[in-house]
XYZ file of C-alpha atoms in Angstrom:
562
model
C -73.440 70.458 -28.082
C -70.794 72.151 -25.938
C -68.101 73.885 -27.958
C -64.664 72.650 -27.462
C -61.911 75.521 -26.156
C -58.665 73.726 -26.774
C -57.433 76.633 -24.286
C -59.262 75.292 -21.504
C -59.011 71.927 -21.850
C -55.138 71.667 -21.897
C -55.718 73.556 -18.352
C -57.854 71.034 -17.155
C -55.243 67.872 -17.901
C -52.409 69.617 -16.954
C -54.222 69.759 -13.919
C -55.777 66.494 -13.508
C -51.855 65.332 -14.163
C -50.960 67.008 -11.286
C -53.110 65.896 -8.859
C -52.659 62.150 -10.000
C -48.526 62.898 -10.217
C -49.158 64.355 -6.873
C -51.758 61.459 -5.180
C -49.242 58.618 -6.719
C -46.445 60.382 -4.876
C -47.567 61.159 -1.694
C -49.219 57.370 -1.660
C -52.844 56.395 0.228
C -52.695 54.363 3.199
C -55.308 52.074 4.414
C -56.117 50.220 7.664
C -57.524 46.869 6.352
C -59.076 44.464 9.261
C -57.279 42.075 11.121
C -57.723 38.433 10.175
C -60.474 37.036 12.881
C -61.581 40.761 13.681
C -64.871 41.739 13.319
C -65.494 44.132 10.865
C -68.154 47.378 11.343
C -65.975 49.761 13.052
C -63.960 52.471 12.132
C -60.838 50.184 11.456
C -62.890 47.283 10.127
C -63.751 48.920 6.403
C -63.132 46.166 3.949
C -63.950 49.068 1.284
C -60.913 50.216 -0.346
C -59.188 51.298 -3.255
C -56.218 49.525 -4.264
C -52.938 51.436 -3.250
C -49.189 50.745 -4.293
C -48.659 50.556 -0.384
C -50.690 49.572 2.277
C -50.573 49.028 6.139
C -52.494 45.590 7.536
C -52.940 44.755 11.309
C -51.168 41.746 12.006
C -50.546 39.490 14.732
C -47.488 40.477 16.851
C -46.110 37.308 18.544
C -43.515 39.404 20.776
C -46.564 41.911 21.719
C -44.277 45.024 21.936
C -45.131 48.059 22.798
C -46.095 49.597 20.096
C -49.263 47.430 19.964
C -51.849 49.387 18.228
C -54.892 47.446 19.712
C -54.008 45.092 22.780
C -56.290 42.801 24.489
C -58.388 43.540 27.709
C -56.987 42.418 31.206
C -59.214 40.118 31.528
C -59.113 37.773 28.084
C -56.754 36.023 25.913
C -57.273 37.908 22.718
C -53.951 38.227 20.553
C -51.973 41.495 20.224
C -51.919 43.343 17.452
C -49.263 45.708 16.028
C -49.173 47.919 12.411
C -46.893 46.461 9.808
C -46.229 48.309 6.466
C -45.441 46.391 3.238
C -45.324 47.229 -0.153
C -47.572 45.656 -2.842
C -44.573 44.909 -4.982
C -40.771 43.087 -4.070
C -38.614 43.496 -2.675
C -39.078 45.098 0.835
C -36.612 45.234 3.708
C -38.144 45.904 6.528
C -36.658 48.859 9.133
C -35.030 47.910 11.448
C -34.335 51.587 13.389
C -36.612 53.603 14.651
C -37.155 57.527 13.937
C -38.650 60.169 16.302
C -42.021 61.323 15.373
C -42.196 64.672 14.314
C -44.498 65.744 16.316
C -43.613 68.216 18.657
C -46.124 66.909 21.527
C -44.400 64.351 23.153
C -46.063 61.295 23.575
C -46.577 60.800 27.087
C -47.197 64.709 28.305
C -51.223 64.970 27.306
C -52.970 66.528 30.861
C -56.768 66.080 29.291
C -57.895 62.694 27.089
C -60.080 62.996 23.987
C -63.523 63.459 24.676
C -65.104 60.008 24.995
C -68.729 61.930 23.611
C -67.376 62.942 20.139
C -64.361 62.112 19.179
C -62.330 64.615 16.947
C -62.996 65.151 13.314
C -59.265 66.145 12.808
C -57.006 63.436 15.592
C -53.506 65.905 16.437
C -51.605 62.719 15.632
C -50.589 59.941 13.228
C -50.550 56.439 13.222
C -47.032 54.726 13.036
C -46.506 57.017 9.494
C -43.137 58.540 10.994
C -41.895 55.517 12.262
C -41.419 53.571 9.539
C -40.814 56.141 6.674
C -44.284 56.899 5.713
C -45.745 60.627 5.146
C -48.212 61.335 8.008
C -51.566 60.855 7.191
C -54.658 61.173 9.566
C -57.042 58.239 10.281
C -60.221 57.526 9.551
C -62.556 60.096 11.599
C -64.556 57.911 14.943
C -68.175 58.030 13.532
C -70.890 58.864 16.571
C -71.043 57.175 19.650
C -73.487 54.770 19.667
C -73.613 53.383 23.412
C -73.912 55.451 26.373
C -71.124 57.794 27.551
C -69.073 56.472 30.530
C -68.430 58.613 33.244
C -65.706 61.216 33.156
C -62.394 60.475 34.024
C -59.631 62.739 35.101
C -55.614 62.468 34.390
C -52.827 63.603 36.753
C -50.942 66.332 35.228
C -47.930 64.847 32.860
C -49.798 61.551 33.098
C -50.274 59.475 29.639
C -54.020 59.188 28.915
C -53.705 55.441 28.411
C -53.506 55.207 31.743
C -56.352 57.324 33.602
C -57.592 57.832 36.900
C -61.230 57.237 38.284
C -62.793 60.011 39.938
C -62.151 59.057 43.846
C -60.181 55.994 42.987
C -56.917 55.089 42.508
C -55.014 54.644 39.152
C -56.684 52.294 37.328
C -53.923 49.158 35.466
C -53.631 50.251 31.641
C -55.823 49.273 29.667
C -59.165 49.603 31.598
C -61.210 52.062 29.217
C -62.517 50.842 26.366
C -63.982 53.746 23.830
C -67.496 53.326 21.830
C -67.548 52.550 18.515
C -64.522 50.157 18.664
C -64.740 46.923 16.799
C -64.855 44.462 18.935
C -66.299 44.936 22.774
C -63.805 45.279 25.130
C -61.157 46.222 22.968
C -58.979 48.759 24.058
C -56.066 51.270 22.859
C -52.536 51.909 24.076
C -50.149 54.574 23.303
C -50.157 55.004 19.614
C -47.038 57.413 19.608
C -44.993 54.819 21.746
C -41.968 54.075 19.701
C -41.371 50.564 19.256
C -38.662 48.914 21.261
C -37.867 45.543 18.282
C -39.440 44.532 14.833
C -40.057 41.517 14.632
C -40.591 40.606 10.992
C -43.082 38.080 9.835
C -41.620 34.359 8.741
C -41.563 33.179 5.358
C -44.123 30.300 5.149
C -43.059 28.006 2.192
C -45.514 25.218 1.006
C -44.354 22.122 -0.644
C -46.071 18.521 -1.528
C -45.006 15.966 0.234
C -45.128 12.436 -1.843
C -44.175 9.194 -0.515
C -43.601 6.273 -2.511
C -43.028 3.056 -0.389
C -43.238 -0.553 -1.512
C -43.323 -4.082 0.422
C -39.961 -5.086 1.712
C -38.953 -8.537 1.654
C -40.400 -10.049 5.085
C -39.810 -13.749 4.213
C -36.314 -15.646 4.052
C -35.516 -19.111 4.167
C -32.495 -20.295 5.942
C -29.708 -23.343 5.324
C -26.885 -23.482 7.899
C -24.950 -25.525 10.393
C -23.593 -25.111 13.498
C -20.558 -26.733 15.936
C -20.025 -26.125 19.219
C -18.033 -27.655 22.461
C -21.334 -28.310 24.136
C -23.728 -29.781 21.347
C -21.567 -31.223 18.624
C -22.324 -30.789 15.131
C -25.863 -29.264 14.247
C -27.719 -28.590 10.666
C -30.515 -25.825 10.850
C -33.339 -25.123 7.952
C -35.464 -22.342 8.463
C -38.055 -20.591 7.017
C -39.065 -17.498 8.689
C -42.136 -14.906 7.719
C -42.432 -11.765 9.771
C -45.580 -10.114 8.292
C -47.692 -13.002 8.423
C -51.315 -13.033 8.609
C -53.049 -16.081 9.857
C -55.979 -14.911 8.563
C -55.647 -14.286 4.846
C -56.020 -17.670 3.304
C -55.541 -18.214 -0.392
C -58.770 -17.988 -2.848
C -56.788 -19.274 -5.657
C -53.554 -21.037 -6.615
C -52.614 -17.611 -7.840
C -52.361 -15.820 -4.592
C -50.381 -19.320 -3.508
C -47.491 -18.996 -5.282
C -47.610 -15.036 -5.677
C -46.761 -14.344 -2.273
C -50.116 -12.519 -1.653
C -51.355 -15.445 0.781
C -50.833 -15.672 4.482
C -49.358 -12.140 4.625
C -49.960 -8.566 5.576
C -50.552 -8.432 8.758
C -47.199 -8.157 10.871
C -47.589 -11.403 12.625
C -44.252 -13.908 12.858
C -44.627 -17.536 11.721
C -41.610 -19.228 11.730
C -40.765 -23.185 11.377
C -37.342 -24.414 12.577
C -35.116 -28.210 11.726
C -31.991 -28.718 13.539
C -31.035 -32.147 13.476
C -27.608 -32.951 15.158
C -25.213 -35.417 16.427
C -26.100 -34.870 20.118
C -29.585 -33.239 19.551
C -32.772 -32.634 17.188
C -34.849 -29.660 17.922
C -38.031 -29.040 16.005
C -39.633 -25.790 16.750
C -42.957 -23.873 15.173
C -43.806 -20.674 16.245
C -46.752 -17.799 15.729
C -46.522 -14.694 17.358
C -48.813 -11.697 16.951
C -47.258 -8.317 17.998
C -50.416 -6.280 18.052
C -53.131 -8.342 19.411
C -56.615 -7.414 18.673
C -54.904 -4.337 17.313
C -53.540 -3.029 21.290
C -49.967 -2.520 20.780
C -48.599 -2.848 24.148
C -49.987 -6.564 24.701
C -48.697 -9.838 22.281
C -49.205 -13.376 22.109
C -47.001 -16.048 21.282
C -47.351 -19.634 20.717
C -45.407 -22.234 20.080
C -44.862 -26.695 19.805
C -41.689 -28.213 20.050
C -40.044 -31.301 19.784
C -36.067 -31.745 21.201
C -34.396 -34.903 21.587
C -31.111 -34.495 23.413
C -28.220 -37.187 24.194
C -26.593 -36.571 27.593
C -23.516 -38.270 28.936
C -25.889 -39.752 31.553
C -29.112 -40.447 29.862
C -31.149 -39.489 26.625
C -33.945 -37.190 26.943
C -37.068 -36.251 24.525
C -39.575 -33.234 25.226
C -42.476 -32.720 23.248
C -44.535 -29.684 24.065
C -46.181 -26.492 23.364
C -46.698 -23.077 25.191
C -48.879 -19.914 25.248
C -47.536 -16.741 26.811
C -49.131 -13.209 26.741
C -46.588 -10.067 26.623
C -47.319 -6.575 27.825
C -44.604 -3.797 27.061
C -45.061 -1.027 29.589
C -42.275 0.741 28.795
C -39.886 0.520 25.474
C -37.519 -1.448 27.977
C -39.795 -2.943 30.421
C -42.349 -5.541 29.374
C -43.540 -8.417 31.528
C -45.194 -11.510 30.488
C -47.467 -14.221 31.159
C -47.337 -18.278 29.985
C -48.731 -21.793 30.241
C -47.016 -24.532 29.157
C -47.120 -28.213 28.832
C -44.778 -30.988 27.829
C -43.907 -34.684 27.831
C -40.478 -35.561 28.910
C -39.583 -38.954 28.396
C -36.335 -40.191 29.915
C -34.434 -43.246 28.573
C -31.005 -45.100 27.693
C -29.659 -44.648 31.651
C -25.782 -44.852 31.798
C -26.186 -46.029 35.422
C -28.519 -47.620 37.022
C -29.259 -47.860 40.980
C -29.626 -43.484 41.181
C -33.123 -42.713 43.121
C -33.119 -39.084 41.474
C -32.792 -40.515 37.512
C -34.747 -44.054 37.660
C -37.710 -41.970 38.960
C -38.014 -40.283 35.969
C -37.373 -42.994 33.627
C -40.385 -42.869 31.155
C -42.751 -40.433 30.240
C -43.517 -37.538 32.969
C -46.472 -35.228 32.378
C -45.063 -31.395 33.328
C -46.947 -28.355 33.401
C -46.235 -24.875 34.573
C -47.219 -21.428 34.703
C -44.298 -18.824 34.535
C -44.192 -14.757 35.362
C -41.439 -12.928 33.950
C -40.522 -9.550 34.566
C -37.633 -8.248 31.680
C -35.789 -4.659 31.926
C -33.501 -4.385 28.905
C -31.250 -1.238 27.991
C -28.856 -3.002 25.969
C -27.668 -0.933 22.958
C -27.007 -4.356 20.929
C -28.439 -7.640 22.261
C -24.860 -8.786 20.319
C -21.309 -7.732 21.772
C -23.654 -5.000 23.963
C -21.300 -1.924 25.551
C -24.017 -0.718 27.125
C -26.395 -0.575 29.353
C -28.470 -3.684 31.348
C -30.052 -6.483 31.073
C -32.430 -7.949 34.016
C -34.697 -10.380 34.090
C -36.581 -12.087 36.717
C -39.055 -15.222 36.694
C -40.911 -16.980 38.780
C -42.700 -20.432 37.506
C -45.602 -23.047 39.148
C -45.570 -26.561 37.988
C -47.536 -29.185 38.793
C -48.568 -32.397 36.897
C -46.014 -35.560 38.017
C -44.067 -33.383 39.981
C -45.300 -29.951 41.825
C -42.947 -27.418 42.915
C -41.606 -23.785 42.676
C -39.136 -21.820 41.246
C -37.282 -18.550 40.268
C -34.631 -17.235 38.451
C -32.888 -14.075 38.547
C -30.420 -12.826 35.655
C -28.749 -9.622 35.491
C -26.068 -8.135 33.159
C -24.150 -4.793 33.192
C -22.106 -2.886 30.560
C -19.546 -0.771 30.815
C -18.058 1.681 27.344
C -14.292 2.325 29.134
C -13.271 3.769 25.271
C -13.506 4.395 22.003
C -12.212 5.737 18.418
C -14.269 8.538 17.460
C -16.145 7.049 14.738
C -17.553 4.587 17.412
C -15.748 1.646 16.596
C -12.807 0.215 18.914
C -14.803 -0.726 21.821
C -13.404 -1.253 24.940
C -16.059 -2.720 27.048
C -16.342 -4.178 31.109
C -19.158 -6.831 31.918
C -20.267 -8.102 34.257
C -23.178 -10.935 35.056
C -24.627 -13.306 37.190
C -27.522 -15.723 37.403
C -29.171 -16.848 40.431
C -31.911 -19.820 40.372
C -33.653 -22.340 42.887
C -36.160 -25.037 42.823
C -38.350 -26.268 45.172
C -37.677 -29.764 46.370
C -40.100 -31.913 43.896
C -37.911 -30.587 41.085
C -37.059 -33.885 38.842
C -33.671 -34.518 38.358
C -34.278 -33.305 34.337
C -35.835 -29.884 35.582
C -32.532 -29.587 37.992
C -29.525 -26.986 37.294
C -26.323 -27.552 35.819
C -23.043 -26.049 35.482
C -19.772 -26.398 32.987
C -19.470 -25.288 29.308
C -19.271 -21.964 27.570
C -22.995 -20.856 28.983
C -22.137 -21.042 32.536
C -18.220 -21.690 33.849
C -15.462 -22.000 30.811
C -12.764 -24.519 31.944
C -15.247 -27.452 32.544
C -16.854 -29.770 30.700
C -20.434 -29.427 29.704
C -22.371 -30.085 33.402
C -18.938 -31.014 34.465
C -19.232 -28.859 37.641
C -21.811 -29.726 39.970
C -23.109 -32.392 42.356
C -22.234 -36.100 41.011
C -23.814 -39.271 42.105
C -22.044 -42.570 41.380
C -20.441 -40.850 38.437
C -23.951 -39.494 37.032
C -23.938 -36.061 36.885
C -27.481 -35.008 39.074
C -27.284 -31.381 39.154
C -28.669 -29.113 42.102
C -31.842 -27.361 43.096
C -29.605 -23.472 43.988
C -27.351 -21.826 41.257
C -25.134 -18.841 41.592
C -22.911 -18.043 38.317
C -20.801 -14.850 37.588
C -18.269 -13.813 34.626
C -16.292 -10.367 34.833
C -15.293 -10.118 30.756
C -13.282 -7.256 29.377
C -13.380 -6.830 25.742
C -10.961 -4.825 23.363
C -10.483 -4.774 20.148
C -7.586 -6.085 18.242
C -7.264 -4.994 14.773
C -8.850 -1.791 13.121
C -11.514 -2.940 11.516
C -12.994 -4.643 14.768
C -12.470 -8.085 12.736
C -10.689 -9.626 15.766
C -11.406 -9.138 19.183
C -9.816 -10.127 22.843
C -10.827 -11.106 25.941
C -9.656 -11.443 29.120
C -12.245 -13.152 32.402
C -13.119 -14.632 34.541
C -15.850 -17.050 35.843
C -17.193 -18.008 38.870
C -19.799 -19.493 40.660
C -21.312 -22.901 41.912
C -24.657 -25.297 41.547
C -25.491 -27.093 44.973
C -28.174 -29.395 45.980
C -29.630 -26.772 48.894
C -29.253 -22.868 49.059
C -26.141 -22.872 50.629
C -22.249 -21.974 49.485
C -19.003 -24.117 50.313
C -15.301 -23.052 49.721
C -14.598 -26.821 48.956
C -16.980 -26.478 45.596
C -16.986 -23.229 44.853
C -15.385 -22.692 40.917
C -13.244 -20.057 40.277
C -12.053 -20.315 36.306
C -9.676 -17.332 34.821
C -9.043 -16.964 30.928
C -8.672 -15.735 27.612
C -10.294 -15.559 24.275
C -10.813 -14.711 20.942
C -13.535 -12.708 18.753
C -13.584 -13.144 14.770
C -16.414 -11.432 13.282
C -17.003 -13.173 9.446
C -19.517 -10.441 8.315
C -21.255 -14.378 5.596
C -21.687 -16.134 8.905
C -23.905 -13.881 10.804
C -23.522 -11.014 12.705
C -22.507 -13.155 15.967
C -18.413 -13.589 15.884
C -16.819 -17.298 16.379
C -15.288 -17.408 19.898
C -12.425 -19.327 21.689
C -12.054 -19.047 24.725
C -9.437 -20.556 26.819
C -9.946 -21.135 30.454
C -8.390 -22.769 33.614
C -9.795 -23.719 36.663
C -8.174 -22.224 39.435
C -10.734 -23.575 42.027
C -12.757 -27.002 42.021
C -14.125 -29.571 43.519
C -12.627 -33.064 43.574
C -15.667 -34.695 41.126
C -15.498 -31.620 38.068
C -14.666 -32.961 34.560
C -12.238 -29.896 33.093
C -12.128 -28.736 29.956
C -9.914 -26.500 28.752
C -10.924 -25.126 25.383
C -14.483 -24.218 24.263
C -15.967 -22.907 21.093
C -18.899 -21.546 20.160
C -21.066 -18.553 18.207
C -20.869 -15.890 20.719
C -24.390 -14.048 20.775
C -24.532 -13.196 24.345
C -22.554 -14.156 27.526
């Protein structure tokens, strides 16, 4: 056994505590390999010692010039640039940069390294001035392994990054690529550039994400009533579902009266009563937004059953129709139907007119209709801007054939404004333009009067009359010029001031002698438990007219859309 000399051992950790005092001071720096890199090379060591510092090879999104390995002319490899951090927080990255300390400056070398064997002992350092590090040397290039390329020659005070082929012209930096490297074609700038920005790495935070959601209510039934200058008193029971599913039928009484049946699948069913003094409508409806799970296209379809009291005669239409939708855009959509109906005409005021006691009865009607709809509306209710257009064009044939197409177009104009949005001042301004072919039956005919078409006459109190009996026309052409402003703060009560014009004749064709001209003013009053569509009155009076109108002053009604 050796014999202990305390003497000499106290020497030996004294100096083993320097050397560790001095290696913790002076730090150890390590190249560590590039996410996606391939390792083998002289910078591609994943052997290493743990250090309190270290520098990595990152990716360098503004690729400045300090870029210690850049990417060949030819590919799309990222940049790279050297980054030091410390192991521990916090860090603040510099922000300056200081000279090297070199006393070669960087861009004044006359002959490159030798390509053959690189140096044992490289004259420079890596980055370790520029961002407060000591200087330490890299790892030494181990032997070439490939064949040596052919010499190349620098102009005097040229850099070598950017050398010259013997008889050729300058090559564009980078072209040489040195053996050994890690990756083929994988070249080396300037390393004693000084960097012109830092650009410091963001701070990626990770968080969960959890989303709780639950059904909504999608189902409402409906008791109301309704009055209006045109239709009298009306009653209205609805019940509505809009995420049906036609095909989820109940397997027990459970899912019946659960709610679990007939639901689920974003479809619309919807069954309508509206019994009235003047008229009962009956309406069912399915529509499927989604068809066969295609977005863009929908189907619809629908029965109905409306019994309506005219002046002239009473009128009953049972029906159904099929239409097809396709949205192209989120404001263009066309569409496609087929429909088919009984209208049966009875109770004639007047007897002895061609146009109604050829109707009287049943008459089998069917038609196919193409509609073309462009809506930029902001509200289909009160809108202040944008359009609405619409054009259709329908085929029937059955009892009667003919043609015919409507065109509809509204415009909205925002003059003002408070500037929490409310206080509206708005310009419209809209017209509708219609004919029929001439098999159109006196039911299927256009009308004008009332608060849908010309305000100051009486519902289809302004058109073409027959012995008294109202008969309508084949050609319609109806405007209104409306501005809208708001009365009190709260938008509660609203004015208006317009004015419609327009005229239904029996051919295409215009005459000063019935064309309607009606001027007035109305009244808005939004009651937030009635709907979102206000009450309006609207006074009106008839500046222009022809000799057979029945006026009408005063008109009420909801006010959805004019």
């Amino acid at each position: 056994m050796r014999n202990l000399n305390p003497l000499s051992d106290a020497r030996f950790a004294t100096t083993m505590l320097v050397v560790a005092l001095s290696a913790m001071s002076s730090g150890c720096t390590r190249l560590l390999t590039a996410p996606g890199q391939t390792t083998g090379g002289p910078f591609g060591s994943n052997v290493a010692t743990e250090d309190t510092t270290a520098t990595q090879l990152v990716s360098n999104p503004s690729a400045t010039p300090f870029d210690s390995v850049t990417s060949d002319a030819s590919s799309n490899s990222d940049r790279y640039v050297a980054r030091q951090y410390p192991t521990t927080p916090p860090y603040v990255p510099p922000t300056t940069y200081v000279p090297p300390t070199s006393s070669v400056p960087p861009s004044s070398y006359t002959t490159p390294p030798s390509l053959a064997a690189p140096p044992q002992t490289p004259p420079m350092t890596y980055g370790g001035s520029a961002y407060g590090v000591p200087a330490t040397a890299p790892p030494a290039y181990p032997p070439a392994t490939t064949t040596t390329p052919p010499p190349v020659t620098y102009s005097p005070g040229q850099s070598y990054g950017t050398p010259i082929t013997p008889g050729g012209t300058p090559a564009l930096p980078p072209t040489t690529a040195y053996p050994g490297l890690t990756s083929p074609g994988t070249v080396y700038s300037d390393p004693l550039a000084p960097p012109t920005s830092y650009v410091p790495l963001p701070t990626v935070r990770e968080a969960d994400l959890i989303i709780n959601g639950y059904p909504a209510r999608t189902g409402r039934i409906m008791l109301g009533g309704a009055v209006n200058s045109d239709a009298g008193v009306t009653g209205q029971i609805t019940l509505d579902e809009r995420n049906f599913d036609i095909t989820r039928w109940p397997r027990s009484f459970q899912d019946l009266f659960s709610g679990t049946a007939f639901r689920g699948a974003g479809q619309t069913f919807r069954i309508e009563a509206a019994p009235g003094s003047d008229f009962d409508r009956y309406t069912i409806n399915f529509a499927d937004p989604n068809l066969f799970g295609y977005k863009p296209v929908s189907m619809s379809v629908s029965g109905f059953l409306v019994d309506r009291r005219f002046t002239d005669w009473d009128e009953e239409r049972l029906g159904g129709r099929l239409s097809f939708g396709y949205r192209i855009t989120p404001d263009l959509s066309i569409s496609l139907g087929l429909s088919g109906q009984n209208v049966n005409v009875s109770n004639p005021r007047v007897l002895g007119i061609p146009q109604l006691d050829a109707v009287l009865g049943d008459n089998e009607l069917y038609s196919g209709t193409l509609s073309l709809k462009h809506d930029t509306r902001n509200s289909p209710i009160q809108s202040s801007e944008g359009h609405y257009f619409e054009f259709s064009f329908e085929e029937a044939f059955g009892d009667f054939n003919y043609a015919r197409f409507e065109l509809e177009y509204r415009k909205y104009w925002l003059l003002a404004q408070r500037a929490d949005g409310s206080g509206r001042q708005t310009i419209s301004y809209s017209t509708q333009v219609g004919y029929s072919g001439d098999e159109t039956p006196i039911f299927e005919n256009f009308f004008a009067g009332g608060y849908a078409t010309i305000r100051g006459f009486d519902f289809r109190g302004a058109g073409p009359v027959e012995n008294g009996v109202s008969v309508g026309g084949r050609f319609k052409f109806l405007n209104t010029v409306e501005y809208m402003f708001p009365i009190t703060a709260d938008d509660a009560f609203k004015g208006v001031a317009f004015v419609d014009f327009g005229t239904v004749e029996p051919d295409a064709e215009l005459h000063k002698d019935t064309f309607r001209v009606s001027p007035g003013v109305g009244l808005r009053v939004a009651i937030p438990m009635l709907g979102p569509a206000p009450l309006a009155f609207d006074f009106a009076f008839p500046v222009n007219q022809a000799a057979t109108d029945d006026e009408q002053m005063f008109s009420f009604y909801m006010s959805l859309i004019r």
